[in-house]
Amino acid sequence: MFAYITLLKKWWRSDRIWTNVLVYWCRPVRYIPLRFDIWALGKSQYWPRRRMIEYQKKRLAALLCSTQRFAFWREKILVHSMDLSSLEHGPFSRISIVSKKDFTGVSETLYTDGDRDDEWSRDFTSGSTGTPFCFYLDAHHELRSYAICARMFRTAAGGVSYPVVSMRVSERMGVTIPRGRVFFSRGYNAVRYRVEELRDFLNSFGRGVVMFGFTSSLIELARVVNERRISLSLRGLVAGGEALPEQGRALINQAFGLKVFLSYSTRELGWLAFECEQHRLHINEEWAYVEITDDTGQPLAYGKEGKVVVTTFDNRVMPFVRYDTGDRGVISEEPCSCGRTLRTIRILGRQIELLRFEDGRTVSSLDFSQIFDRYTKVVHQFQIVQTGPFAFTIKVIPGPYFENYKEELAMNLESILHPLAAVSWEVVEHIPEGPNGKAIKFIPLKRAKHIT
């Protein structure tokens, strides 16, 4: 019962107490509710499904009531007729799905709480879709986010709490406060040139750390560690921001002598899933209600692929209700052998990373990325730039076998892209990353023209 009340933010865990401006900005005080949350999340991941569903309904009911302060949501949600007894088939599932474009086309005053301007922080998505998105997060979101991350990092470290180092281009709200630090990598390209500095930084923590980084950065770090035979003081690794191919996972595991764990998050929604010891992604159901829907917004059955649609519980300054992440995924009802009862999800790729030809042919970025996954010693890094309707220039940082296999690789790429596709190579020493430090694997024609 203590864990249940804590996660509902009742009584001793009320946000009215802990997110009060005078209290919240005193960092030592924040450790009190954080300890409550970390302990409760350790219990709730093993709750019976009935209890978790009951908990989510209560969190949704409170959230939907709070949305009535916003004109944007009053038009979409009729709380008085909102029966939450059946989330999959009731009125909740008939709330229209929203996306970035729904927010960018209207005044911020319609969907944010200006009366709480001393409680929120402004942030942006990376703009990898070509449309940067401004959003707001508040102290309610941040405080619970710290605990969600703590559970993820402890899982990666075998259940032990270690200091956390986030290898990033910039800080991110709600990642870690307990003994946490940021190593500003300036993108995955900087890893090779700063690995000795990173080693010394990690060694300064003494007994080791858990490190978080973008997948591309960790793969590059693994290559450098292997090449230079460098030892890093690591107790756990968490990758995020990008898919983790099996070859990349194997490379990281071998280089560091420990298993890498995957996370799933978006900048605006926070930490949505974490990988367990069985390498299945468990949804943070105490944090968000995650659905898989068809293109019309109707929930799909377990095991069916569809849109990943998310409702978060803790951001009151700018609620996200049935928000389309742009990802596609599958939720499983099969129990996980790790013992956790949180549902598991597989993320299948970004909807936005689609290449559409004039004749109607559509190719996912995952299709050509998976081809490169089979040539890890041929190409170290790549970026596909569409230079014409069927013409593609592929910038590569070559591996040791590039000259031997580049023709075979080009043929495989042309076959997956289009029968008329023509591929040319451009060997480079450096491939610029995006503004958030993640690798940009594909630049479509319209963006390539804008860049040039």
mmCIF file of C-alpha atoms in Angstrom, residues 123-128 131-135 267-268 436:
data_model
loop_
_atom_site.group_PDB
_atom_site.id
_atom_site.type_symbol
_atom_site.label_atom_id
_atom_site.label_comp_id
_atom_site.label_asym_id
_atom_site.label_seq_id
_atom_site.Cartn_x
_atom_site.Cartn_y
_atom_site.Cartn_z
ATOM 1 C CA ASP A 123 13.005 22.467 -24.288
ATOM 2 C CA PHE A 124 13.140 21.437 -27.941
ATOM 3 C CA THR A 125 13.196 18.222 -29.898
ATOM 4 C CA SER A 126 16.179 17.785 -32.179
ATOM 5 C CA GLY A 127 14.406 18.613 -35.421
ATOM 6 C CA SER A 128 15.483 15.359 -37.051
ATOM 7 C CA THR A 131 10.358 20.360 -37.848
ATOM 8 C CA PRO A 132 11.864 21.342 -34.467
ATOM 9 C CA PHE A 133 9.269 21.277 -31.700
ATOM 10 C CA CYS A 134 9.195 23.507 -28.626
ATOM 11 C CA PHE A 135 7.604 22.050 -25.501
ATOM 12 C CA ARG A 267 12.702 14.153 -25.504
ATOM 13 C CA GLU A 268 9.187 15.522 -24.998
ATOM 14 C CA ASN A 436 21.579 16.730 -30.647
#
